[in-house]
Amino acid sequence: MTGSSESGGSLPRFLLHGADYNYEQWLDFPDVLDSDLVLMRETGVNVLAVGIFSWSRLESNEGVYSFDWLDNCFDHLYKNGQKIILATPSGSKPVWLSQKYPEVCQMTASGVRHPHSGRHNHCRTSVKYREACVKINTKLAQRYGTHPALILWHVSNEYNGMPCFCPQCIAAFRTWLENRYKTIDTLNAAWYTDFWSHRFTSWQQIFPADPSIHGLMLDWQRFSSDQCIDFFHAESEPLRRITPDVPVTTNFQKPDVGLDYHKFAQHVDIVCWDNYPEWHRTGDDESAAIKTGFLHDLCYSYLGKPFLMMESSPGAVNWQGVSKKKRKGMHTLSSMQAVAHGSDSVQYFQWRQSRGGIEKFHDAVVTHFGTNDTRIFREVAETGSLLKKLASIAGTVKNAQAAVVYDIQNGWALDNAQLPLNIEKNYQEECIAHYGAFWKMGVPCDVIGAQYIDYSRYRIIVLPMLYMLREETAEKIRRFTEQGGVVVAAFLTGIVNESDLCYLGGTPGKLTDVFGLAVEETETIAEYENLVFKMYGQSWKAFHYSDRVRLGGAQALGKFEKPEDGFPAVTSYKYKEGTAYYICARTEQNFLSKFYKELCIKHDVFPCVPWEIPAGVSVQKRADAIFVMNFNSHEIDISVNEKKYYSFLGGEAVGSKITLAPYDLIIITDKKA
Ligand code: GLA
Ligand code: ZN
């Protein structure tokens, strides 16, 4: 089942500018609600996400509903020209529900039921919780499904894969395992249970609380993620049935919440995510921008389609160790970065800052100061008017020729593994380092999972630390390379199969012939060591991990110095029509930048502009719009004299030099209007 096959209608063809609107927090303040309508028009906000945490207001006791206030909210917003994204309220359950049906609360591995508290913590298997969600969601779909303001269902909020060990979840897990393995002996083989005498003789013996059985842990994570997708389907069923023309989504987060988003994305109509970068946190906004670009491209790549940035903060958040306000320009820059990478929206948490509760110090479009005369408000309004002018970008796609594989399940397997070096595995950071080399060059780069993706659309595929290499992925890489693709793998790739069992006979397992080498062992590099390798006539640092390889046809492009003297550090091998490169160690960013620059030149992959991009500047292309974004805290001059450019918005010619103020951007095009 894919998003498109299930798809309801489509979204409007303009860029959305909006916010979470927690209307119910202001019901006793009609003046505030009235002034919101005026302020929304002033910011160019055209969509509001409502009802996200409204369950206790909508259903104050089982079967006791009050929709009047939400009716008013719909009508006010509609008359004011705004569209509505309606949430289902399952992200936070009402206390009566937990008290009446304690099974809706999660249970710890020691069998203790969590008390009712917080949010995002319901049992995803509980029959009672599912029933309660279906009931309230049915009411919402019946009442608002045909309202002309409604454009999208926002199912629940920020689902996560937090495990629940209640009897219903454990029973469902055992059934999931039976479906997967059919016989207990197949499971024993997959989980290697002869180690430490862990053999199982019945499904009933299995309990997911033993970190020493990696196959068990990985399957438990897979199950917890699948169960969440199943829950999403259960609570979406009335929406799909009653309002087949309204698209359905849920808001994803960063990919570290225990959900396999590559898989989950196949079940939504449009991918959405909540983006909270740490701007100005370390003094290095370029790194924050690269990481944010990586996460946007990951969201784009889940379905290879535009996504929505469902949340972002118009100012600071209140849950990071140190949350900084955005410096002048950063709000529009950060918002446009999302659009440049494929977002069809800029949305905020939240419209109006809460007076109480745990997020009362989280910035919002309208702060406690309460007026339009604030720095945040003005910057939001400025972003709003820019989004309006960029309407033609909505729905446009990108066509990257390069892709970095960042696979969420591989991250789980690496987290579980006890490696010779455990202190800084840094899987995501490693993927970001490779991605960063493309970002710095202005070469569009997707961030894809190992599954659900057709590799043949790319020219270059990079596999950093793809420790868990499914046989099916190995086969895809083989075909991709033999048909002329360029594949780059970096250390610790192809170590285990899908069941977390090690490949025998040298790694990368199943692909040693494609890379023309076999890794015999992996050494760790301690902090005091200064391991370097030579390549391009220069020395480059290696750290943390270094694979010792035996060449089987591949050529060493770089070699380690003492004490790894003579071992290949970087290799290349012509495999059929394609080329396979192997980078044996973690290395410095400057090396990766040089390596990928040479690689792109050699294999005809081009940046979106032909000129030198200064450090801290990002150039991204979407349709005919080229976004040139300065993430530096200083002004920057860029020489663009090789080609003629025009302002994307005004059409006037851009001179041979672009000067960008700190945190400023310009959108240009090479197509004359
Ligand atoms: C998340 C949630 C919101 C809010 C914001 C605060 O993204 O979805 O409800 O808590 O964080 O940053
Ligand atoms: Zn449970």
XYZ file of C-alpha atoms and ligand atoms in Angstrom:
686
model
C 0.000 0.000 0.000
C 1.487 3.367 -0.880
C 0.589 6.925 -0.106
C -0.453 7.568 -3.650
C -2.676 4.507 -4.008
C -4.503 5.408 -0.800
C -4.443 9.070 -1.493
C -7.411 11.254 -0.834
C -7.547 14.609 -2.587
C -4.622 16.895 -3.038
C -3.524 20.039 -1.275
C -3.965 23.544 -2.657
C -1.351 24.677 -5.170
C 0.145 27.441 -3.057
C 2.636 27.442 -0.247
C 0.992 27.036 3.119
C 1.884 29.424 5.904
C 0.401 28.417 9.189
C 0.519 27.321 12.772
C -0.890 25.025 15.416
C -3.863 26.886 16.801
C -4.795 25.802 20.296
C -8.102 27.664 20.277
C -9.453 25.803 23.288
C -6.855 27.468 25.527
C -8.517 30.852 24.879
C -12.223 30.047 25.058
C -12.684 32.338 28.050
C -11.063 35.244 26.198
C -13.273 36.114 23.216
C -11.325 39.346 22.652
C -8.174 37.371 22.183
C -9.865 35.058 19.705
C -11.178 38.040 17.750
C -7.808 39.741 17.656
C -6.257 36.497 16.404
C -8.243 36.817 13.197
C -6.862 40.279 12.509
C -3.326 39.244 13.354
C -3.546 36.161 11.129
C -4.379 38.314 8.147
C -1.428 40.556 8.931
C 1.013 37.640 8.908
C -0.326 36.055 5.746
C -1.136 32.925 7.730
C -3.430 30.889 5.504
C -3.771 27.606 7.395
C -4.227 26.552 11.012
C -3.847 23.109 12.556
C -6.560 22.725 15.174
C -7.767 20.149 17.665
C -4.382 18.535 18.289
C -4.780 18.350 22.059
C -8.506 18.895 22.413
C -9.867 15.546 23.493
C -10.867 16.548 27.024
C -12.773 19.541 25.591
C -14.408 17.528 22.803
C -15.442 14.559 24.935
C -15.542 15.482 28.587
C -16.696 12.021 29.624
C -17.351 8.860 27.660
C -19.901 9.725 24.963
C -20.412 13.298 26.231
C -19.424 15.542 23.348
C -19.159 19.325 22.915
C -18.414 20.522 19.440
C -19.821 24.046 19.659
C -16.489 25.643 20.329
C -14.830 23.797 17.439
C -17.741 24.743 15.159
C -17.037 28.384 16.053
C -13.351 27.939 15.450
C -14.011 26.465 11.997
C -16.457 29.177 11.042
C -14.302 32.052 12.273
C -11.241 30.826 10.454
C -13.154 30.036 7.297
C -14.783 33.472 7.174
C -11.364 34.952 7.736
C -10.014 33.160 4.652
C -7.979 30.484 6.406
C -7.802 26.778 5.588
C -7.896 24.182 8.346
C -5.864 21.085 9.091
C -7.896 19.089 11.587
C -6.089 16.847 14.031
C -7.375 13.731 15.670
C -6.818 14.058 19.408
C -5.113 10.756 20.238
C -1.758 12.403 21.042
C -3.062 13.225 24.500
C -5.808 11.261 26.179
C -8.369 12.562 28.661
C -8.016 11.448 32.252
C -11.478 9.818 32.355
C -10.287 7.402 29.688
C -7.229 6.265 31.647
C -9.302 5.903 34.792
C -12.080 3.946 33.199
C -9.817 1.771 31.045
C -6.356 1.576 32.644
C -5.176 -0.585 29.729
C -4.828 2.565 27.574
C -1.739 3.530 29.591
C 1.556 1.864 28.807
C 3.250 -0.720 31.021
C 6.938 -1.016 31.921
C 8.954 -4.196 31.364
C 8.574 -4.933 35.097
C 4.791 -4.933 34.692
C 4.051 -1.541 36.262
C 1.260 0.436 34.597
C 2.213 4.097 33.962
C -0.044 6.559 35.757
C -2.059 8.946 33.582
C 0.225 11.878 32.724
C 1.790 13.914 29.943
C 1.047 12.949 26.360
C 2.215 10.683 23.513
C 2.232 7.703 25.837
C -0.753 5.492 25.073
C -0.570 1.752 24.432
C -0.754 1.274 20.675
C -2.262 -2.184 20.942
C -4.984 -1.494 23.527
C -8.357 -2.478 22.090
C -10.055 0.099 24.289
C -7.808 2.938 23.137
C -8.340 2.063 19.516
C -12.096 1.922 20.050
C -12.111 5.297 21.796
C -10.073 6.876 18.977
C -12.301 5.439 16.284
C -15.352 6.805 18.084
C -14.105 10.370 18.419
C -12.514 10.366 14.959
C -15.790 9.185 13.433
C -17.583 12.104 15.071
C -14.966 14.543 13.762
C -15.130 13.153 10.237
C -18.943 13.238 10.211
C -19.109 16.769 11.549
C -16.258 18.495 9.733
C -15.524 16.221 6.775
C -17.395 18.402 4.306
C -16.497 21.752 5.808
C -15.063 23.867 2.984
C -12.119 24.993 5.130
C -10.841 21.461 5.779
C -7.843 20.507 3.612
C -5.982 17.805 5.530
C -6.231 15.323 8.385
C -3.411 15.588 10.932
C -3.659 12.205 12.615
C -2.526 12.265 16.230
C 0.695 14.116 17.005
C 4.319 13.058 16.800
C 3.787 9.331 17.194
C 6.779 7.502 18.631
C 7.911 3.913 19.021
C 8.186 3.976 22.803
C 7.708 0.357 23.805
C 4.825 -0.847 25.916
C 5.184 -4.214 27.664
C 1.526 -4.792 28.570
C -0.013 -8.242 28.000
C -1.810 -7.076 24.826
C 1.436 -5.766 23.326
C 3.406 -8.878 24.244
C 0.717 -11.136 22.735
C 0.694 -9.043 19.557
C 4.487 -9.217 19.374
C 4.412 -13.011 19.621
C 1.859 -13.156 16.806
C 4.014 -10.773 14.741
C 6.975 -13.116 15.269
C 4.938 -16.166 14.296
C 3.943 -14.455 11.070
C 7.527 -13.548 10.369
C 9.267 -16.825 11.239
C 6.496 -19.464 11.023
C 8.441 -21.927 13.198
C 10.272 -21.390 16.461
C 13.363 -23.077 15.031
C 13.550 -20.554 12.222
C 13.426 -17.874 14.883
C 16.144 -19.622 16.920
C 18.380 -19.706 13.869
C 17.741 -16.050 13.005
C 18.395 -14.910 16.567
C 21.405 -17.205 17.102
C 19.956 -18.399 20.376
C 22.549 -21.085 21.046
C 24.662 -18.222 22.297
C 24.348 -18.161 26.146
C 21.772 -20.930 26.057
C 18.919 -18.740 24.888
C 17.042 -21.311 22.789
C 13.272 -20.937 22.823
C 10.891 -23.845 22.541
C 7.631 -21.902 22.419
C 6.414 -18.431 21.377
C 5.096 -17.924 24.893
C 8.651 -17.855 26.292
C 9.558 -14.742 24.355
C 9.731 -11.482 26.270
C 11.405 -8.448 24.672
C 13.642 -7.352 27.504
C 16.957 -9.021 26.777
C 19.489 -6.673 25.173
C 21.927 -9.580 24.787
C 19.800 -11.081 21.991
C 20.244 -8.621 19.160
C 17.788 -10.319 16.812
C 15.131 -10.076 19.516
C 15.822 -6.391 20.152
C 15.769 -5.519 16.481
C 12.520 -7.387 15.907
C 11.000 -5.724 18.963
C 11.893 -2.311 17.522
C 10.454 -3.348 14.166
C 7.302 -4.582 15.847
C 6.913 -1.400 17.942
C 7.193 0.656 14.755
C 4.805 -1.603 12.817
C 2.339 -1.480 15.664
C 2.343 2.300 15.461
C 1.653 2.163 11.724
C -1.128 -0.303 12.453
C -2.520 2.058 15.072
C -2.370 4.918 12.555
C -4.421 2.820 10.133
C -6.912 1.910 12.830
C -7.542 5.495 13.815
C -7.491 6.742 10.209
C -10.072 4.203 9.050
C -13.142 6.393 9.733
C -11.409 9.382 8.113
C -10.582 7.463 4.954
C -14.066 5.959 4.840
C -16.130 9.066 5.575
C -13.905 11.662 3.832
C -12.128 9.818 1.003
C -11.240 13.127 -0.658
C -9.359 14.608 2.256
C -5.689 13.621 2.397
C -4.345 12.041 5.569
C -1.009 12.624 7.251
C 0.733 12.597 10.599
C 3.634 14.758 11.710
C 7.005 12.979 11.820
C 9.939 14.079 13.931
C 13.685 13.654 13.651
C 14.364 10.026 12.801
C 15.365 8.941 16.307
C 12.021 8.215 17.919
C 11.822 4.480 17.314
C 9.771 4.569 14.116
C 10.850 3.325 10.722
C 9.734 6.425 8.836
C 10.898 4.978 5.502
C 8.145 2.420 5.941
C 5.623 4.658 7.681
C 5.841 7.204 4.846
C 4.451 4.594 2.449
C 1.158 4.862 4.367
C 0.560 8.636 4.397
C -0.641 10.898 1.592
C 1.964 13.548 2.247
C 5.002 13.509 4.523
C 5.118 16.152 7.247
C 7.760 16.848 9.831
C 8.510 19.106 12.756
C 11.759 20.985 12.369
C 13.595 22.429 15.379
C 17.210 23.235 14.480
C 19.617 24.514 17.100
C 20.509 27.829 15.472
C 23.231 29.909 17.110
C 23.783 27.196 19.697
C 27.449 26.385 19.055
C 28.588 29.351 17.034
C 28.717 27.108 13.959
C 25.515 27.711 12.032
C 26.906 26.052 8.929
C 26.877 22.689 10.724
C 23.350 23.309 11.984
C 22.307 24.221 8.427
C 23.869 21.067 6.968
C 22.119 18.894 9.540
C 18.820 20.652 8.882
C 19.286 20.278 5.122
C 19.972 16.584 5.664
C 16.753 16.153 7.660
C 14.689 18.063 5.088
C 16.118 15.955 2.287
C 15.395 12.819 4.292
C 11.736 13.894 4.499
C 11.673 14.733 0.825
C 13.199 11.357 -0.012
C 10.762 9.208 1.987
C 8.363 9.503 -0.954
C 10.490 11.516 -3.390
C 7.867 14.263 -3.207
C 7.347 17.671 -1.578
C 6.535 17.563 2.116
C 5.118 19.946 4.696
C 7.135 21.483 7.497
C 4.242 21.105 9.918
C 6.002 22.763 12.831
C 8.951 25.041 13.501
C 9.473 27.704 16.125
C 9.136 31.327 15.118
C 11.628 32.110 17.897
C 13.250 29.959 20.557
C 11.971 26.652 21.913
C 12.035 25.875 25.640
C 13.167 22.267 25.701
C 16.764 22.379 24.430
C 19.610 22.794 26.967
C 20.187 26.269 25.607
C 17.559 27.708 23.258
C 18.557 30.822 21.378
C 16.311 33.399 19.783
C 16.772 33.623 16.024
C 19.095 36.421 14.986
C 17.948 39.013 12.465
C 17.198 37.325 9.158
C 17.368 33.777 10.500
C 13.629 33.260 10.617
C 13.084 33.898 6.936
C 16.328 32.128 6.045
C 15.413 29.009 8.024
C 11.885 29.019 6.563
C 13.154 29.405 3.000
C 15.683 26.634 3.575
C 12.740 24.294 4.146
C 11.067 25.457 0.932
C 14.321 25.150 -1.020
C 14.656 21.525 0.085
C 11.101 20.631 -0.898
C 8.664 21.859 1.716
C 5.335 23.200 0.484
C 4.737 24.930 3.783
C 6.180 26.933 6.621
C 4.171 26.204 9.766
C 4.778 26.967 13.393
C 4.288 25.658 16.821
C 2.298 27.642 17.703
C 0.086 30.602 16.791
C -0.291 32.092 20.278
C 2.034 31.476 23.197
C 0.342 29.539 26.015
C -0.218 31.290 29.314
C 0.327 28.167 31.345
C 1.522 24.615 31.026
C 4.915 23.148 30.301
C 5.382 25.121 27.077
C 4.504 28.577 28.364
C 8.035 29.808 27.631
C 8.107 28.436 24.076
C 7.962 31.253 21.544
C 4.963 31.623 19.254
C 3.863 33.959 16.483
C 1.928 36.016 19.028
C 3.950 36.085 22.222
C 2.878 37.025 25.750
C 3.646 40.582 24.681
C 0.437 40.170 22.724
C 0.733 42.570 19.799
C 1.818 42.709 16.187
C 4.573 45.099 17.188
C 7.182 42.478 18.048
C 10.328 41.344 16.289
C 8.994 37.802 15.910
C 5.670 38.954 14.504
C 7.304 41.224 11.942
C 9.636 38.459 10.767
C 6.761 36.003 10.474
C 4.834 38.567 8.420
C 7.885 39.092 6.199
C 8.135 35.328 5.644
C 4.416 35.252 4.872
C 4.668 37.818 2.116
C 7.638 36.022 0.566
C 5.760 32.698 0.601
C 2.872 34.327 -1.217
C 5.193 35.438 -4.010
C 6.688 31.959 -4.281
C 3.328 30.250 -4.910
C 4.506 28.803 -8.227
C 7.000 26.600 -6.378
C 4.284 24.572 -4.602
C 4.238 20.975 -5.755
C 7.466 21.160 -7.740
C 9.914 18.290 -7.433
C 13.695 17.965 -7.306
C 15.803 15.555 -9.271
C 18.953 14.801 -7.327
C 21.508 12.603 -9.015
C 23.285 11.738 -5.783
C 21.897 10.002 -2.714
C 23.262 9.130 0.702
C 21.705 6.046 2.268
C 20.701 6.749 5.864
C 18.666 3.777 7.003
C 16.744 4.021 10.260
C 16.732 0.274 10.989
C 20.464 0.206 10.363
C 20.751 2.874 13.068
C 18.899 0.577 15.489
C 21.170 -2.354 14.661
C 24.274 -0.200 15.135
C 22.966 1.130 18.447
C 22.418 -2.417 19.699
C 25.805 -3.707 18.525
C 28.721 -3.940 20.919
C 31.582 -2.965 18.661
C 35.298 -2.722 19.357
C 34.649 1.025 19.637
C 31.382 2.029 21.261
C 31.957 5.540 22.496
C 31.439 7.413 19.266
C 29.570 5.294 16.785
C 28.029 8.457 15.343
C 26.078 6.849 12.519
C 23.888 9.832 11.738
C 26.851 12.210 12.028
C 28.807 10.066 9.562
C 25.966 10.208 7.034
C 25.703 13.969 7.535
C 29.446 14.333 6.893
C 29.113 12.652 3.470
C 25.931 14.583 2.706
C 27.710 17.769 3.834
C 30.266 17.405 1.062
C 27.461 17.600 -1.527
C 25.741 20.449 0.360
C 28.920 22.526 0.333
C 29.308 22.037 -3.424
C 25.670 22.829 -4.184
C 25.068 19.358 -5.591
C 21.493 18.252 -4.824
C 21.551 15.080 -2.722
C 18.697 12.890 -1.551
C 18.823 11.052 1.771
C 17.239 7.674 1.201
C 16.541 4.517 3.160
C 17.815 1.199 1.915
C 14.290 -0.024 1.143
C 11.298 1.283 -0.827
C 13.525 3.195 -3.263
C 14.406 2.606 -6.876
C 18.173 3.203 -7.012
C 18.282 3.430 -10.788
C 17.216 7.071 -10.767
C 20.581 8.064 -9.238
C 24.086 8.391 -10.613
C 25.925 8.220 -7.263
C 24.860 6.266 -4.182
C 26.786 6.561 -0.923
C 26.606 3.937 1.821
C 28.251 5.244 4.978
C 28.408 2.607 7.751
C 25.628 0.530 6.227
C 26.397 -2.100 8.864
C 23.135 -4.001 8.332
C 23.055 -4.796 4.649
C 19.899 -6.677 3.725
C 20.471 -9.242 1.003
C 17.886 -7.439 -1.063
C 19.834 -4.165 -0.713
C 23.088 -5.867 -1.688
C 21.343 -7.129 -4.795
C 20.068 -3.636 -5.604
C 23.587 -2.194 -5.204
C 25.014 -4.910 -7.420
C 22.506 -4.167 -10.179
C 22.936 -0.423 -9.795
C 26.716 -0.734 -10.192
C 26.706 -3.224 -13.021
C 24.422 -0.933 -14.981
C 26.868 1.953 -14.705
C 26.144 3.457 -11.262
C 28.791 4.869 -8.958
C 28.689 3.444 -5.450
C 30.738 4.649 -2.503
C 30.820 2.675 0.740
C 32.521 3.806 3.915
C 33.865 1.582 6.720
C 31.697 -0.907 8.653
C 29.468 -1.554 5.667
C 27.900 -4.945 4.998
C 28.760 -6.507 8.359
C 25.443 -8.210 9.228
C 22.329 -9.356 7.420
C 18.735 -8.411 8.190
C 18.720 -10.731 11.242
C 21.902 -9.159 12.601
C 23.952 -12.262 11.760
C 27.494 -11.556 10.591
C 28.469 -12.242 6.999
C 31.237 -14.808 6.730
C 34.149 -14.702 4.334
C 34.973 -10.974 4.357
C 32.884 -7.839 4.134
C 31.053 -5.971 2.697
C 29.023 -9.171 2.754
C 27.551 -10.216 -0.600
C 29.399 -7.348 -2.298
C 33.119 -8.126 -2.015
C 33.265 -8.829 -5.751
C 31.503 -5.544 -6.533
C 34.059 -3.562 -4.509
C 36.991 -5.757 -5.591
C 38.159 -6.188 -2.018
C 37.417 -7.897 1.275
C 37.735 -6.403 4.741
C 39.685 -8.817 6.899
C 39.382 -6.919 10.183
C 38.514 -3.531 11.616
C 40.932 -1.684 13.866
C 39.902 1.045 16.280
C 41.914 4.220 16.503
C 42.511 5.486 20.002
C 42.528 9.185 20.816
C 46.300 9.470 21.273
C 47.027 7.994 17.846
C 47.498 10.229 14.854
C 46.629 7.949 11.997
C 46.837 9.560 8.589
C 46.595 8.453 5.003
C 48.004 9.999 1.863
C 45.879 10.895 -1.122
C 45.815 13.728 -3.669
C 49.422 14.410 -2.552
C 48.240 15.347 0.944
C 47.852 13.782 4.379
C 44.372 13.293 5.802
C 43.354 12.288 9.314
C 41.629 9.009 10.110
C 39.887 8.295 13.360
C 37.651 5.908 15.351
C 37.415 3.003 12.867
C 39.675 1.730 10.118
C 38.977 -1.330 7.998
C 41.995 -3.410 6.996
C 41.269 -4.635 3.504
C 42.699 -7.156 1.108
C 42.520 -6.023 -2.455
C 40.921 -8.381 -4.915
C 41.224 -6.279 -8.046
C 40.502 -2.856 -6.552
C 43.113 -0.169 -6.766
C 44.326 1.729 -3.676
C 43.868 5.455 -4.303
C 45.171 6.337 -0.862
C 47.242 4.440 1.697
C 47.663 4.636 5.459
C 50.959 5.628 7.031
C 52.384 4.098 10.215
C 51.238 2.136 12.176
C 48.751 0.901 9.547
C 51.544 1.262 7.033
C 50.624 0.334 3.507
C 46.992 -0.655 4.135
C 44.662 0.850 1.534
C 42.667 3.787 2.866
C 40.529 4.522 -0.204
C 39.995 2.193 -3.134
C 38.256 2.116 -6.470
C 37.164 -0.754 -8.649
C 35.563 -0.904 -12.054
C 32.714 -3.380 -11.742
C 31.037 -4.067 -15.077
C 29.675 -0.723 -16.333
C 30.005 1.020 -12.968
C 32.555 1.980 -10.338
C 32.712 1.037 -6.673
C 34.711 3.092 -4.167
C 35.499 2.111 -0.601
C 36.602 4.561 2.115
C 38.186 2.458 4.856
C 38.121 4.867 7.799
C 36.240 7.725 9.340
C 38.005 10.788 8.098
C 37.908 14.562 8.146
C 35.281 16.678 6.405
C 37.873 18.371 4.189
C 38.831 15.013 2.761
C 35.219 14.125 2.016
C 34.722 17.491 0.313
C 37.753 16.937 -1.907
C 36.821 13.310 -2.615
C 33.232 14.032 -3.659
C 34.259 17.059 -5.676
C 36.622 14.899 -7.730
C 34.019 12.157 -7.932
C 31.323 14.490 -9.271
C 33.691 15.901 -11.876
C 34.738 12.431 -12.969
C 31.214 11.067 -13.188
C 29.435 14.129 -14.610
C 27.310 15.106 -11.645
C 26.914 18.875 -11.592
C 26.252 21.456 -8.909
C 23.234 23.696 -9.449
C 25.506 26.676 -10.100
C 28.903 26.735 -11.801
C 30.540 29.185 -9.398
C 32.539 28.693 -6.226
C 30.238 28.572 -3.190
C 31.777 30.250 -0.117
C 31.859 28.415 3.234
C 28.617 28.717 5.154
C 26.588 29.387 2.014
C 24.069 26.870 0.703
C 22.765 26.800 -2.855
C 19.697 24.655 -3.503
C 17.508 24.451 -6.562
C 13.792 23.805 -6.720
C 12.092 24.045 -10.123
C 13.683 27.151 -11.699
C 14.345 28.848 -8.392
C 17.909 28.842 -7.093
C 18.086 29.669 -3.390
C 21.405 31.214 -2.341
C 21.445 31.224 1.459
C 24.022 32.745 3.775
C 24.248 30.903 7.093
C 27.236 33.001 8.165
C 27.020 35.647 10.858
C 28.984 37.920 8.522
C 28.334 39.497 5.157
C 29.498 37.503 2.174
C 30.400 38.362 -1.421
C 29.838 35.765 -4.136
C 31.185 36.114 -7.683
C 28.665 34.816 -10.193
C 30.219 36.063 -13.383
C 30.091 32.876 -15.447
C 26.435 33.022 -16.332
C 23.523 35.414 -16.446
C 21.055 35.309 -13.554
C 17.840 37.137 -12.794
C 15.923 37.732 -9.630
C 13.329 34.946 -9.384
C 10.757 37.354 -8.025
C 11.448 40.628 -9.788
C 13.026 39.402 -13.014
C 15.765 42.030 -12.940
C 19.283 40.982 -13.887
C 21.673 40.053 -11.089
C 25.153 41.555 -11.460
C 28.400 39.608 -11.420
C 28.623 39.859 -7.649
C 26.025 38.943 -5.045
C 26.443 40.427 -1.592
C 24.470 38.794 1.178
C 24.055 40.274 4.653
C 24.415 37.893 7.643
C 21.605 35.284 7.510
C 20.229 36.717 4.296
C 19.231 34.973 1.103
C 18.469 35.713 -2.511
C 16.376 33.641 -4.875
C 17.606 33.778 -8.459
C 16.992 31.969 -11.710
C 18.842 31.410 -14.936
C 15.597 31.532 -16.941
C 14.720 34.966 -18.249
C 11.034 35.689 -17.580
C 6.507 19.226 19.223
C 5.024 19.049 19.427
C 4.324 20.312 19.769
C 5.149 21.137 20.721
C 6.484 21.420 20.093
C 7.364 22.322 20.937
O 6.903 19.345 17.938
O 4.388 18.426 18.341
O 3.078 19.974 20.354
O 5.320 20.431 21.900
O 7.157 20.208 19.946
O 8.589 22.592 20.296
Zn 0.592 -2.121 25.410
